[in-house]
Coordinates of C-alpha atoms and ligand atoms in Angstrom, one line a residue:
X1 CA 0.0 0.0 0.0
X2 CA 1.4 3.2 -0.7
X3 CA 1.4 6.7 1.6
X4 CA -1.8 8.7 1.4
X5 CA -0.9 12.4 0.9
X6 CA -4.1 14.2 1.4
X7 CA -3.9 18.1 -0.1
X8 CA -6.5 20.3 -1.7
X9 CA -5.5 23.7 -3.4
X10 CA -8.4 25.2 -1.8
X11 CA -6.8 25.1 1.6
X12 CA -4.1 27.3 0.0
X13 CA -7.0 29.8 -0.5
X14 CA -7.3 30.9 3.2
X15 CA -6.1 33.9 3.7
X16 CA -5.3 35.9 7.0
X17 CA -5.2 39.5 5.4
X18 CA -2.3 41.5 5.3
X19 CA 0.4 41.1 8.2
X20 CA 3.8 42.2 8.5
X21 CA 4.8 37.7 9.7
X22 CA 1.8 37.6 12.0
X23 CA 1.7 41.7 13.3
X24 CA -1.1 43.4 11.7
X25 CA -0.4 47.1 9.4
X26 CA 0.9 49.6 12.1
X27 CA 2.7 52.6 12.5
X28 CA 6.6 52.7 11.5
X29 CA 5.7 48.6 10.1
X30 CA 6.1 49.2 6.5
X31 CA 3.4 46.7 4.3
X32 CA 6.4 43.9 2.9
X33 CA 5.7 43.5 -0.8
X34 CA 5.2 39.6 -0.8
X35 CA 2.1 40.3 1.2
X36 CA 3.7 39.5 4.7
X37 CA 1.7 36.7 6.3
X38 CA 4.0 34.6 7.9
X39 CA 1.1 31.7 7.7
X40 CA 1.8 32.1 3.9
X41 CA 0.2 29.5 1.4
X42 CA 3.8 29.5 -0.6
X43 CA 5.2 27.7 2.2
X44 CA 3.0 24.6 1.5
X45 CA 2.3 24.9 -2.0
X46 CA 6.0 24.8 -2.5
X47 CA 6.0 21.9 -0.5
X48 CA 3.5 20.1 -2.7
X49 CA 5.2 21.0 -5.6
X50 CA 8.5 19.9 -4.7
X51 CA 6.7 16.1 -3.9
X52 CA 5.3 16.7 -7.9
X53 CA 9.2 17.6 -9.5
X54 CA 11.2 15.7 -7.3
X55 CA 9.1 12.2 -8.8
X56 CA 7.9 11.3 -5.3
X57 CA 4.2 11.9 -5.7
X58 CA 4.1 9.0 -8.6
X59 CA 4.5 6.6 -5.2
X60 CA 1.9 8.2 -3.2
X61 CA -1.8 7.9 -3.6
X62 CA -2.6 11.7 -3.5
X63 CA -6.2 12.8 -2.5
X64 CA -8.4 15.3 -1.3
X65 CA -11.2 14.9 1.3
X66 CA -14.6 16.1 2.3
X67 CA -15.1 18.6 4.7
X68 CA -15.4 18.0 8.3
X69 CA -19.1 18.2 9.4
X70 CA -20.9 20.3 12.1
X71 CA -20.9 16.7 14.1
X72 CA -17.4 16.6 13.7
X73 CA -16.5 19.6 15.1
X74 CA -18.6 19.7 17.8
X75 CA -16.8 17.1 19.3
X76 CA -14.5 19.7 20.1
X77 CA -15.8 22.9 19.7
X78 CA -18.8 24.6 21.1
X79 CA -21.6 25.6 19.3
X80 CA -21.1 28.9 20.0
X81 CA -18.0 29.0 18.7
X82 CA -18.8 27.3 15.6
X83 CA -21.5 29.7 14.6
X84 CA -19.7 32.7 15.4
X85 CA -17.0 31.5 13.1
X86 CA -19.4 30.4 10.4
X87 CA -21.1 33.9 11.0
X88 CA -17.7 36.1 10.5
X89 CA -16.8 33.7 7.8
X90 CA -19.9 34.6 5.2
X91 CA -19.7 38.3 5.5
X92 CA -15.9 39.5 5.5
X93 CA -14.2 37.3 7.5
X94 CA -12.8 38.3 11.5
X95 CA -10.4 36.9 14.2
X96 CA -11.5 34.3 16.1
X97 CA -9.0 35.0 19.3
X98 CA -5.5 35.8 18.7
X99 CA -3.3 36.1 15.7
X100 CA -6.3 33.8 13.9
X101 CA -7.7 36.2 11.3
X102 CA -9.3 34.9 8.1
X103 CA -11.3 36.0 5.6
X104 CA -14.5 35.3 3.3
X105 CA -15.0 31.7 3.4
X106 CA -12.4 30.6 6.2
X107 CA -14.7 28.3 7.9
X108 CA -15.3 25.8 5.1
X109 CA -11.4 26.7 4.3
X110 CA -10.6 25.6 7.6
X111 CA -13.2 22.4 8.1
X112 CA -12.0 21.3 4.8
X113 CA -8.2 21.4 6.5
X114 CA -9.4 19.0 9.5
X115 CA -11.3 17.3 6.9
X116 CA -8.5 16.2 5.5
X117 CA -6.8 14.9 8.7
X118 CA -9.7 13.0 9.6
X119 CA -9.4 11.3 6.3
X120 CA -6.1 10.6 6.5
X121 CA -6.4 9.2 10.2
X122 CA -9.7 6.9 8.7
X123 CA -7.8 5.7 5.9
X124 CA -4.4 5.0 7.8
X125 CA -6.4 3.6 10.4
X126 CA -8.7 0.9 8.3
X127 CA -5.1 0.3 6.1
X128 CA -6.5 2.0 3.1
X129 CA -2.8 3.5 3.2
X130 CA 0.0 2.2 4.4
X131 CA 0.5 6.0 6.6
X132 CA -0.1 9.2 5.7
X133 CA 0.7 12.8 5.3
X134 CA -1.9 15.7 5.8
X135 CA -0.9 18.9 4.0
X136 CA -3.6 20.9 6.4
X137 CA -3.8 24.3 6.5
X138 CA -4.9 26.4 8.0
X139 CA -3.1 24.5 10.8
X140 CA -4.8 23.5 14.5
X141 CA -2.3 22.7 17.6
X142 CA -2.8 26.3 19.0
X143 CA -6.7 26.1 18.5
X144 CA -8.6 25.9 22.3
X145 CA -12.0 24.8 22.0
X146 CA -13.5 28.2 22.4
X147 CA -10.9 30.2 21.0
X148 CA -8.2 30.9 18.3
X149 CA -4.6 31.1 18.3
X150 CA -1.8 31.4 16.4
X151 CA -3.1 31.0 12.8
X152 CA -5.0 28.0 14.0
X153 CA -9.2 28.5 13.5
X154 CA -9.7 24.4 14.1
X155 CA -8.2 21.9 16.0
X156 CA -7.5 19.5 13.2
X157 CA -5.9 16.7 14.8
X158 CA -8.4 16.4 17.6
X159 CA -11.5 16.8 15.5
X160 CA -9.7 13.7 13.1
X161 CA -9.3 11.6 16.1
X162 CA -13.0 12.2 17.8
X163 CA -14.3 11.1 14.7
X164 CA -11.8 8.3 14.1
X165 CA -12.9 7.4 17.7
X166 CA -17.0 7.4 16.4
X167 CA -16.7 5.2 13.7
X168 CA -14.1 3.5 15.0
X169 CA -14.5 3.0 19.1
X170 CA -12.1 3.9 22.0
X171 CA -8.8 3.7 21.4
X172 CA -5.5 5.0 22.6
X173 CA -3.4 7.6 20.5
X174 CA 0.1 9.2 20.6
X175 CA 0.3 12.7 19.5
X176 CA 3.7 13.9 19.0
X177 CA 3.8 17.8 18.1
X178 CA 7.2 18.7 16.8
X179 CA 6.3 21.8 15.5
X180 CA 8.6 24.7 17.1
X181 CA 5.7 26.2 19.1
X182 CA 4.1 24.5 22.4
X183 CA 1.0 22.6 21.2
X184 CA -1.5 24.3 23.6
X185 CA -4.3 23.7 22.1
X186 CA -3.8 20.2 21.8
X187 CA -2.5 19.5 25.5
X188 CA -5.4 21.2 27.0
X189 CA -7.9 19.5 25.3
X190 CA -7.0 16.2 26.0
X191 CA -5.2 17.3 29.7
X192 CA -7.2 15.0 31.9
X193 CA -8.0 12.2 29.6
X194 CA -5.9 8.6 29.4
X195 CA -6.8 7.8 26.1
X196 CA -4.8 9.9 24.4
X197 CA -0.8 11.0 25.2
X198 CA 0.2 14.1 24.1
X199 CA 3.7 15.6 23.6
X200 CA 4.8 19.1 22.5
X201 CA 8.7 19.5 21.5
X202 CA 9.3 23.1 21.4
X203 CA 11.2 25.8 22.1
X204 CA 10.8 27.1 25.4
X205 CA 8.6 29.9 26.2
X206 CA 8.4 30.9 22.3
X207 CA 4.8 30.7 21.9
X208 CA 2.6 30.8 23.9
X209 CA 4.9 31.8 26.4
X210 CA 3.6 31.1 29.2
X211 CA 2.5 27.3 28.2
X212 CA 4.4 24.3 27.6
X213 CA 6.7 23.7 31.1
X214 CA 8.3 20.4 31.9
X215 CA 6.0 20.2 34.9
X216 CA 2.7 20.0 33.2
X217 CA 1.8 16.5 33.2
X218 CA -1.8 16.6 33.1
X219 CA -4.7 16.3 35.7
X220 CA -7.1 13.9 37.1
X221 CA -7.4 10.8 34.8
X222 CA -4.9 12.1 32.4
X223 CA -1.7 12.4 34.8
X224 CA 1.4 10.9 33.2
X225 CA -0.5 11.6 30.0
X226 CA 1.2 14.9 28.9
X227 CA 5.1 15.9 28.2
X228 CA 6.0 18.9 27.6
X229 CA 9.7 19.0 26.1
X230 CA 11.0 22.2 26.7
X231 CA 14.3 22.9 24.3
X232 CA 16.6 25.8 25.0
X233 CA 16.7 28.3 21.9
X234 CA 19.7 27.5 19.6
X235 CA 19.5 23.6 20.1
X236 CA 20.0 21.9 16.4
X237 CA 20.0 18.3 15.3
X238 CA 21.3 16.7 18.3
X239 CA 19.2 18.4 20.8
X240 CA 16.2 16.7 19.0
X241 CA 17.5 13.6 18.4
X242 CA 18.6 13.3 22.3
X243 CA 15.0 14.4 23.4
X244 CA 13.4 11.7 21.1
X245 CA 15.9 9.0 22.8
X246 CA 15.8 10.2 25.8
X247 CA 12.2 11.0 27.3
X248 CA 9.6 10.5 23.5
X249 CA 10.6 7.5 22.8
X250 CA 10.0 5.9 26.4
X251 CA 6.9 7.2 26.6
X252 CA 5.5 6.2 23.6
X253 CA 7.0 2.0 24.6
X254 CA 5.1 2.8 27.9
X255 CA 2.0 3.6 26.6
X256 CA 1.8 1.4 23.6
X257 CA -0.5 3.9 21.4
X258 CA -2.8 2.0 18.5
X259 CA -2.1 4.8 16.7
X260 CA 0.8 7.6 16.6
X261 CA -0.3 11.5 14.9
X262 CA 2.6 13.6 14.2
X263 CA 1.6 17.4 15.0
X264 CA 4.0 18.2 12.0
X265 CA 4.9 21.8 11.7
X266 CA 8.5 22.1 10.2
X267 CA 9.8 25.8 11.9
X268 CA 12.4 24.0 13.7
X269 CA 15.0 24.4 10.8
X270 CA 17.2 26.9 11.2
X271 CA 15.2 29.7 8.3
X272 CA 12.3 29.9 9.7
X273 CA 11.6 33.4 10.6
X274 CA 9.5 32.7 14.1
X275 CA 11.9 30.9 16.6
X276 CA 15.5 30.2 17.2
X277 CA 16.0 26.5 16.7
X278 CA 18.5 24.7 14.1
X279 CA 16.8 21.8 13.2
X280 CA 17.5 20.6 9.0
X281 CA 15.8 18.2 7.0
X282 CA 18.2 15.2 8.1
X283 CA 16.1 16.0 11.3
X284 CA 12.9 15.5 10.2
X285 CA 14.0 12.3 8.3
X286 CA 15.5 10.7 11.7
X287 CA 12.7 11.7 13.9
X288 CA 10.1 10.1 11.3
X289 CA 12.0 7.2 11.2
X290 CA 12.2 6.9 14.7
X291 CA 8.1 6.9 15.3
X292 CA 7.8 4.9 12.2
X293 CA 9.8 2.1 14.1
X294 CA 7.3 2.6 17.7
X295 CA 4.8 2.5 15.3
X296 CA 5.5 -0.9 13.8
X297 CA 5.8 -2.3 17.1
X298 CA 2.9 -1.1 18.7
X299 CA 0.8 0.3 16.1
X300 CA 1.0 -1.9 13.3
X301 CA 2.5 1.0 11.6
X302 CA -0.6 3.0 12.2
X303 CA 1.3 6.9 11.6
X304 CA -0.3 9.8 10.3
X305 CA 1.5 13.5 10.2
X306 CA -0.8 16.4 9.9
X307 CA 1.3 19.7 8.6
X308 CA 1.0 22.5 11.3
X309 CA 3.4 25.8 11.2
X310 CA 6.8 26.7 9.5
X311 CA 7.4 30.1 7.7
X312 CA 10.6 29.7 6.2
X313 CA 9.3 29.8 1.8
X314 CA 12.7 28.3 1.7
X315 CA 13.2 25.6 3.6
X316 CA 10.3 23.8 4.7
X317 CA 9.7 21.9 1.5
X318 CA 12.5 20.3 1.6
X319 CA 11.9 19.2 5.8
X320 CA 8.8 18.4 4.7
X321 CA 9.8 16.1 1.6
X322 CA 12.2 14.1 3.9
X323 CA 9.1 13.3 6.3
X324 CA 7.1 12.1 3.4
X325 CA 9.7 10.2 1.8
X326 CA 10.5 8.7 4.9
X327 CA 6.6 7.6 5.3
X328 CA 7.0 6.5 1.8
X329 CA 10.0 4.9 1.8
X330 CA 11.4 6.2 -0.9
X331 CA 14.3 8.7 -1.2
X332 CA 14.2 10.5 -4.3
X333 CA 17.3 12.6 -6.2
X334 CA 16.5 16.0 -3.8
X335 CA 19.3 16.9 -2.0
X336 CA 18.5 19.7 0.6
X337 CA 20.5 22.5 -0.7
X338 CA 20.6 24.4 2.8
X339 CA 22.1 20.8 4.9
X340 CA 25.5 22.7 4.6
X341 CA 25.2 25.7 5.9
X342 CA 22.6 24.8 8.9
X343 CA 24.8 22.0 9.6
X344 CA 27.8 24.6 10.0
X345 CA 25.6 26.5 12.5
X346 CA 24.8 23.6 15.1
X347 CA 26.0 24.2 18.2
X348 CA 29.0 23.2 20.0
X349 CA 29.5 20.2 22.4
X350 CA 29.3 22.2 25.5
X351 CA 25.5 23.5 24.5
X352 CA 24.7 20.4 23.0
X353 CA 25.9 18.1 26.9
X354 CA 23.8 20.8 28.8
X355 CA 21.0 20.3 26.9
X356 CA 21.1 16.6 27.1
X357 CA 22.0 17.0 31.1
X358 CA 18.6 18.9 31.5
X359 CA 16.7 16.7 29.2
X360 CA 18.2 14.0 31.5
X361 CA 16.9 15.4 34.4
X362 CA 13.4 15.4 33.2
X363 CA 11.0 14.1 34.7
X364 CA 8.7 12.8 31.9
X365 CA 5.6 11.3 34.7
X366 CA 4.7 12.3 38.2
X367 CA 6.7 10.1 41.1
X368 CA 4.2 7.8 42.5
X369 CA 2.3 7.5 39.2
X370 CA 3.0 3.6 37.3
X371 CA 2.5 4.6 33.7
X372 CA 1.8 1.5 32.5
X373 CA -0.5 2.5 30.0
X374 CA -4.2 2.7 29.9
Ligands
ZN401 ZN1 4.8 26.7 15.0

C-alpha cells in the first residue's frame, strides 16, 4: 500500500489579510511587498510542488477529502463558537482570538483542513494507506475549544481523532507535536484524559509563552498523559534527536499507542523566521523514522503526520519532503541544498551536553504514578 498524501488547493485559499509575519499594518511597520503573512500559502504549496518535480508523488496515492461536518467539530468545539465563526466567515471574515484572522469563506477553508486529517487518520487507520501525510492548513495545535490562536481557527488533529474514535471506538493515540511552538491547544484539550498521550517538542517559552513547562503532566485521569519538552533556543539536530531518545521515545513504549499522529509543523529548521531553533531536513528524516519504528511495534504502523506551522518559503519543503519520503520509503534525487550551511551552524558540544544533562533530568511522569499504560 502506498502513503496517502491528502492536499487540496483550496486550503491554500485561506487567507489571514495582510500582516507584516503575524503583526497586523501599524505605524513605523512598513506593508512587505510579498504580502507579509508569515502563515503564507507559498510555504505549502511549495512543499506540494517539490513532492510533484522531485518524482515522489508517482508513489503516493494523492487525494483530497470532504469537509469535516458540524458533528465533527462539535466534538470539540462549542456551538457557540462554531456559529460565530461560520457567522464572521460569510460576511468579510474576523479573528476568532488571537493572531487567527481569516477571511470570506475561512470556515469551510478551515473544516476542509481537519477534513483532511480525519481522512487521513480513517484511511491510515482501516489500512486504506500504508500512513499518511496531511498537508492541512490552516493549521490547529494552537486552537482551544473556544478560541483561536496562532493561525490555528480548528483543532484539526483532535477533530480527526474524535471522529476516528465514532466510527471506530475507543482507542489510545500518541500525539507527537514537533512543531517549534508548544501545542497548547492540543495538550489542553485532552489534559485529563488517558486515552490519548500528548507531547509538544518546542522551544521554550516561544509561543505561547507562558505554556508548555516540563511540569505540566496533566490532571485527574490524564496524569502521566502529557510531556512537555522544553528545548533551550539555539538547540539543532542533536538536541532533538537526544529528546526523542531520551524522554519521547519511552513514553510512547510505555503507553503502547494504536495509533501515533505527528503534529508536524517544520519551523524548527534553522530559516524559519518565528523561533531560534537549528533543526535541517536530516532532522525530520530521523525523527520520522524513529516513530515509524514505535509505530510498527505497537501500532502496526498505524502513523499519520498532519502539517501545522513553518514560515521559512525556503526551507520547509524540503523538511517536509524528507518526512514524506520517509513515510514513503522512498528517497528520491532532492538533495537539501541548505544541509551545509545549517549544519555549520549547530552548536558546539558544551550547548549540546547541557541540553542533554537537562533533558536528562526530566522528569517525563509524576513520582508515584506507574504509567503503565491505559
Ligand atoms: Zn509553529
Amino acid at each position: 500500500m502506498p502513503t496517502g498524501f491528502y492536499h487540496d488547493e483550496r486550503c491554500m485559499w485561506h487567507s489571514g489579510g495582510e500582516h507584516v509575519l503575524y503583526l497586523p499594518l501599524q505605524p513605523w511597520l512598513q506593508p512587505l511587498a510579498s504580502g507579509g503573512y508569515a502563515e503564507s500559502p507559498e510555504t505549502k504549496r511549495r512543499l506540494r510542488n517539490l513532492v510533484e518535480v522531485s518524482g515522489l508523488l508517482d508513489h503516493l496515492a494523492p487525494r483530497s477529502a470532504p469537509a469535516a461536518t458540524r458533528a465533527d467539530l462539535e466534538s470539540i468545539h462549542p456551538a457557540a463558537y462554531l456559529d460565530r465563526f461560520k457567522a464572521l466567515s460569510d460576511q468579510r471574515g474576523g479573528d476568532m482570538g488571537e493572531e487567527a484572522t481569516f477571511s470570506h469563506g475561512g470556515y469551510e477553508i478551515a473544516a476542509l483542513s481537519a477534513g483532511l486529517a480525519k481522512a487521513a487518520l480513517s484511511d491510515t487507520w482501516h489500512r486504506r494507506v500504508d500512513n499518511a501525510y496531511a498537508l492541512s492548513r490552516p493549521p490547529g495545535h494552537h486552537c482551544l475549544p473556544d478560541r483561536g490562536m496562532g493561525f490555528c481557527l480548528l483543532a484539526n488533529i483532535p477533530v480527526a481523532l474524535e471522529a476516528l474514535r465514532a466510527e471506530a471506538g475507543p482507542l489510545r493515540a500518541a500525539i507527537i507535536d514537533w512543531d517549534v511552538h508548544h501545542g497548547n491547544g492540543t495538550e489542553a484539550i485532552y489534559y485529563d484524559r488517558a486515552d490519548t498521550l500528548t507531547i509538544s517538542l518546542h522551544q521554550e517559552r516561544c509561543y505561547p509563552s507562558d505554556t508548555g513547562a516540563a511540569d505540566a503532566l496533566g490532571k485527574g485521569a490524564g496524569l502521566g498523559f502529557n510531556l512537555n519538552v522544553p528545548l533551550l533556543p539555539g538547540g539543532g539536530h542533536r538536541a532533538y534527536l537526544d529528546a526523542m531518545e531520551l524522554l519521547v521515545l519511552p513514553a510512547l513504549h510505555d503507553f503502547r499507542p494504536e495509533i501515533i499522529i505527528i503534529a508536524c509543523g517544520l519551523d524548527a529548521n534553522a530559516m524559519d523566521p518565528l523561533a531560534r531553533m537549528q533543526a535541517h531536513a536530516g532532522t525530520y528524516r530521523e525523527m520520522t523514522r524513529m516513530l515509524m519504528e514505535v509505530a510498527a511495534t505497537h501500532a502496526q504502523g498505524r502513523l499519520v503526520a498532519v502539517h501545522e506551522g513553518g514560515y521559512s518559503e525556503a526551507q520547509v519543503p524540503f523538511c517536509g519532503l524528507a518526512v514524506i519520503e520517509t513515510l514513503a520509503g522512498q528517497r528520491t534525487k532532492v538533495i537539501d541544498p541548505f544541509q551545509t550551511l545549517i549544519e555549520a551552524g549547530q552548536p558546539a558540544e558544551d550547548f549540546v551536553a547541557f541540553q542533554r544533562a537537562r533533558l536528562s533530568a526530566q522528569n517525563r511522569k509524576p513520582k508515584t504514578f506507574p504509567f503503565d499504560g491505559v
